[in-house]
PDB file of C-alpha atoms in Angstrom:
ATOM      1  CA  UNK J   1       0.000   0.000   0.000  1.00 67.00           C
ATOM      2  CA  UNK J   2       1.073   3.561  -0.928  1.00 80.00           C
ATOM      3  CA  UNK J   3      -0.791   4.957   2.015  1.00 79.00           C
ATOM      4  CA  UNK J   4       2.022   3.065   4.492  1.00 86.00           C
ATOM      5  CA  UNK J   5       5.057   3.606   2.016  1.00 90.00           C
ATOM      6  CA  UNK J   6       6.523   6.359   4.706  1.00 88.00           C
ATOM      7  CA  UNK J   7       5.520   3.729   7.533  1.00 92.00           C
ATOM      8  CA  UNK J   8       7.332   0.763   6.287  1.00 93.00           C
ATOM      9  CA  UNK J   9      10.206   2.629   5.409  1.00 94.00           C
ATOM     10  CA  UNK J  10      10.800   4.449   9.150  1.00 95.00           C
ATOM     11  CA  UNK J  11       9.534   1.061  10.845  1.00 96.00           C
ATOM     12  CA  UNK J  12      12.482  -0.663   9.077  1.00 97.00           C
ATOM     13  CA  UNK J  13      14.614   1.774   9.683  1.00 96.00           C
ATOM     14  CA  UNK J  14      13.805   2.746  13.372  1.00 96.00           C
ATOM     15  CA  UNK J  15      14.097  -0.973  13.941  1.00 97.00           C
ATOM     16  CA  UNK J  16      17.648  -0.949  12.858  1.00 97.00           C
ATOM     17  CA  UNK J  17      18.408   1.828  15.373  1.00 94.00           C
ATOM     18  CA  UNK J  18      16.586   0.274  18.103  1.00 93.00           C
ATOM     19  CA  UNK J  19      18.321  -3.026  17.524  1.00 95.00           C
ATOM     20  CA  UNK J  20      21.592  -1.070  17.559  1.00 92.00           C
ATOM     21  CA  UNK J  21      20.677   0.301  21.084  1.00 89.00           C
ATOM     22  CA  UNK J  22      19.681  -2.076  22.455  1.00 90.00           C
ATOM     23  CA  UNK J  23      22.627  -4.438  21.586  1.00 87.00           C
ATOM     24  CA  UNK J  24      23.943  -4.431  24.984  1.00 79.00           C
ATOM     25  CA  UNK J  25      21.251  -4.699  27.048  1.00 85.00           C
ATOM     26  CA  UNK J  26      21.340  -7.825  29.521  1.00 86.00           C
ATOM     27  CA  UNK J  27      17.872  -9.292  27.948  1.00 90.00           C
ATOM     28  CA  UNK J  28      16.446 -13.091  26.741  1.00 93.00           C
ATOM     29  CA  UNK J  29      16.320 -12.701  22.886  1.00 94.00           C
ATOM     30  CA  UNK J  30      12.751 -13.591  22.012  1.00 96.00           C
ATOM     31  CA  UNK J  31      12.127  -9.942  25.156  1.00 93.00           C
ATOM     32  CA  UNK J  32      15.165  -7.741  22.712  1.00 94.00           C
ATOM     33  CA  UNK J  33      13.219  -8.904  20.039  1.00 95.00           C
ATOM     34  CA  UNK J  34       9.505  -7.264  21.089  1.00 96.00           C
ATOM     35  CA  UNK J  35      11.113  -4.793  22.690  1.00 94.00           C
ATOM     36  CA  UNK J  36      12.597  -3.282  19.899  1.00 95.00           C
ATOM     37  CA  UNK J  37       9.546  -3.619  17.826  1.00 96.00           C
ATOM     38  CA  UNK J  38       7.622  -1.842  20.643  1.00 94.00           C
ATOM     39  CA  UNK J  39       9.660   0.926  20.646  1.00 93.00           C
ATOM     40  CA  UNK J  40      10.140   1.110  16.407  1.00 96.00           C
ATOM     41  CA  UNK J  41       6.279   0.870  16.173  1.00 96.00           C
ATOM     42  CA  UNK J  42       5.825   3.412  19.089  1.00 94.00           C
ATOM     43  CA  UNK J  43       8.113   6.203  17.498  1.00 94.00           C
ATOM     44  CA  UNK J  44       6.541   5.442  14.147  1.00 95.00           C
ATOM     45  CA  UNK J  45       2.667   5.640  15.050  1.00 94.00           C
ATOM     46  CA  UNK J  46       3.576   8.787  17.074  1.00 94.00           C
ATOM     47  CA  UNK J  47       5.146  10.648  14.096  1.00 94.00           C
ATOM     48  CA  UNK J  48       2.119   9.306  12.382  1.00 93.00           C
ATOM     49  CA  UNK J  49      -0.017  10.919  14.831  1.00 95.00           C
ATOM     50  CA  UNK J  50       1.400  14.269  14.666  1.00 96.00           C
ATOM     51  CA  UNK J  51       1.446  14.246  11.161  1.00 93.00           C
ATOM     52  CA  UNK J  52      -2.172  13.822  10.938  1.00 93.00           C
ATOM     53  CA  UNK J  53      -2.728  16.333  13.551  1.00 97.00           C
ATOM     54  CA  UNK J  54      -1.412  18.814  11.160  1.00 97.00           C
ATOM     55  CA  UNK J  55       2.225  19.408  13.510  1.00 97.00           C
ATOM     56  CA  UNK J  56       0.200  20.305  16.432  1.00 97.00           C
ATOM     57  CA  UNK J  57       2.939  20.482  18.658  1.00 98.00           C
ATOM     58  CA  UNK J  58       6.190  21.419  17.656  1.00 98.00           C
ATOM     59  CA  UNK J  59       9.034  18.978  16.894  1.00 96.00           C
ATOM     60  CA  UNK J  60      10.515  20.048  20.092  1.00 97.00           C
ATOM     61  CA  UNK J  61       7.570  19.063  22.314  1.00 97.00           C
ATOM     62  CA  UNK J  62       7.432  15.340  20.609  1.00 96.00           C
ATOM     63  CA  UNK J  63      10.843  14.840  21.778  1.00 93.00           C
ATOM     64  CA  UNK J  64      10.052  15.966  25.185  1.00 94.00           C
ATOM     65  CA  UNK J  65       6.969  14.012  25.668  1.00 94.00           C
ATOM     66  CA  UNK J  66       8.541  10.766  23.743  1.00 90.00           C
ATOM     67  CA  UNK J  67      11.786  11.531  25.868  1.00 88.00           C
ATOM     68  CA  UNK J  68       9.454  10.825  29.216  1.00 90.00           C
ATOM     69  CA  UNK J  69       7.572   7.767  27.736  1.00 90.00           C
ATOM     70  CA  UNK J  70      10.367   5.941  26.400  1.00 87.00           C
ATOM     71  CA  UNK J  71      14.309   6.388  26.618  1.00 84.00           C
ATOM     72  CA  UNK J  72      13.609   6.943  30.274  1.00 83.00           C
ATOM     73  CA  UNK J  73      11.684   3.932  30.575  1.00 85.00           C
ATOM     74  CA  UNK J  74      14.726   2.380  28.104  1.00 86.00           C
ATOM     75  CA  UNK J  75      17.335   3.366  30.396  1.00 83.00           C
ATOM     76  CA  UNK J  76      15.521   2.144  33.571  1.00 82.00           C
ATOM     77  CA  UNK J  77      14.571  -1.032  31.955  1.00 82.00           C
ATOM     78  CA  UNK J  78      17.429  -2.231  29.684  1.00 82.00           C
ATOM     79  CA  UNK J  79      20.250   0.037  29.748  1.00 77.00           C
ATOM     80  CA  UNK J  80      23.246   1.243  32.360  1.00 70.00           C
ATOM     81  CA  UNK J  81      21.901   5.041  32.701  1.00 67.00           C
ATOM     82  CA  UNK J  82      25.376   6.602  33.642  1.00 66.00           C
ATOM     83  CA  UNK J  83      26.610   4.931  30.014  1.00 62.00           C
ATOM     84  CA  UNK J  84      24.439   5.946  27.797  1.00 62.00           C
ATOM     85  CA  UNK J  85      21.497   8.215  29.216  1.00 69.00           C
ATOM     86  CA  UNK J  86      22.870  10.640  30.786  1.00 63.00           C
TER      87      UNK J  86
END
């Protein structure tokens, strides 16, 4: 589908980066698996959202609010937070 072409593309691609972070985290393969297609599919639906909200909020604000719901909740889960989120 056309419609998803932008979709696809920055789920496959935000996939990539997720698997990339989370490379080191101490995790069973079959949870590092869902978890970085939990957080690929949440940054892509969210862009999604604020595209058809017509930019709503500014770029800015999505960082903040995506900041809060999800590399925190990376670091805390997955990730040594004096590493790498600082």
């Amino acid at each position: 589908d056309d419609e998803y072409i932008l979709e696809k593309y920055l789920l496959k691609y935000m996939m990539e980066l997720m698997k990339k972070i989370l490379t080191g985290a101490k995790i069973e393969d079959k949870e590092r698996e869902y978890a970085i297609y939990f957080y690929a599919s949440s940054q892509v639906t969210l862009i999604r959202k604020w595209v058809l909200d017509n930019y709503e909020i500014s770029p800015r604000q999505l960082a903040v609010y995506y900041k809060k719901w999800a590399v925190d909740a990376i670091c805390d889960c997955y990730l040594p937070r004096e590493i790498f989120c600082k």
